Every structure is written in C-alpha cells, then in structure tokens.
Amino acid sequence: MDGDHLPDTVNIVQNTENEKLGLEIIFGNKKVKHLGMGKEVLGRGFDDLEWWGFFSRKPKT
C-alpha cells in the first residue's frame, strides 16, 4: 500500500469503547495506522466506517 514492496495487512477493527468500526493497517515495516474507530478520517467529517459494508479480495489481474 505504501510502495515499499513489503507486504501490508489491513484488518477491519472495532473500538470497544464506542463500537465504531475502522481499519488497522499494518505496513511491512511494522508501522501500524488506524483509520476511523471514532477518530475523524482524513478530515472528511466521518469517524465510523460501518457504511463500507463488506470487502472482498480480488485477483491482481
């Protein structure tokens, strides 16, 4: 995801305090970033990613 050619992982996570959903991004260099979960996302005025519905993995092709 960050272009360093190391495998990254994305997990859907839920904040246990406010029950809001978000993403946990674990980069190949072991850095971790959280989006949502009650914290505003990228200055766009939303903090809960529950509206994303579902994700599915697609082949690279």
Coordinates of C-alpha atoms in Angstrom, one line a residue:
M1 CA 0.0 0.0 0.0
D2 CA 2.9 2.4 0.7
G3 CA 5.0 1.3 -2.3
D4 CA 8.0 -0.2 -0.4
H5 CA 7.4 -3.6 -1.9
L6 CA 6.8 -5.2 1.6
P7 CA 3.5 -7.0 2.2
D8 CA 1.0 -4.9 4.1
T9 CA -2.1 -6.1 6.0
V10 CA -5.5 -4.4 6.5
N11 CA -7.9 -5.5 9.2
I12 CA -11.4 -4.3 10.0
V13 CA -11.5 -3.5 13.7
Q14 CA -14.0 -2.1 16.2
N15 CA -13.3 0.3 19.0
T16 CA -14.6 -1.5 22.2
E17 CA -15.4 1.9 23.9
N18 CA -17.7 3.4 21.2
E19 CA -18.3 0.4 19.0
K20 CA -17.3 2.3 15.8
L21 CA -15.6 0.5 13.0
G22 CA -12.3 1.3 11.4
L23 CA -9.3 -0.1 9.6
E24 CA -6.0 -1.2 11.1
I25 CA -3.2 -1.0 8.5
I26 CA 0.0 -2.9 9.4
F27 CA 2.7 -2.0 7.0
G28 CA 5.5 -4.3 6.0
N29 CA 8.0 -2.2 8.1
K30 CA 5.8 -3.0 11.2
K31 CA 4.3 0.6 11.4
V32 CA 0.6 0.5 12.3
K33 CA -2.0 3.1 11.4
H34 CA -5.7 3.2 12.5
L35 CA -8.4 4.9 10.5
G36 CA -11.9 5.5 11.9
M37 CA -12.9 3.8 15.1
G38 CA -14.2 7.2 16.4
K39 CA -11.4 9.3 15.1
E40 CA -12.1 11.5 12.1
V41 CA -10.8 10.0 8.8
L42 CA -8.7 12.3 6.6
G43 CA -10.5 15.4 7.5
R44 CA -13.7 14.3 5.8
G45 CA -16.0 14.6 8.7
F46 CA -16.7 10.9 9.4
D47 CA -15.3 8.7 12.1
D48 CA -17.1 5.3 11.7
L49 CA -16.5 3.1 8.7
E50 CA -19.6 0.9 9.3
W51 CA -21.1 2.1 6.0
W52 CA -18.3 0.4 4.0
G53 CA -20.4 -2.8 4.0
F54 CA -18.1 -5.7 3.0
F55 CA -14.8 -6.1 1.3
S56 CA -13.6 -8.9 -0.9
R57 CA -10.2 -9.8 -2.1
K58 CA -9.8 -9.6 -5.9
P59 CA -7.0 -11.1 -8.0
K60 CA -4.3 -8.8 -9.3
T61 CA -5.5 -9.3 -12.8

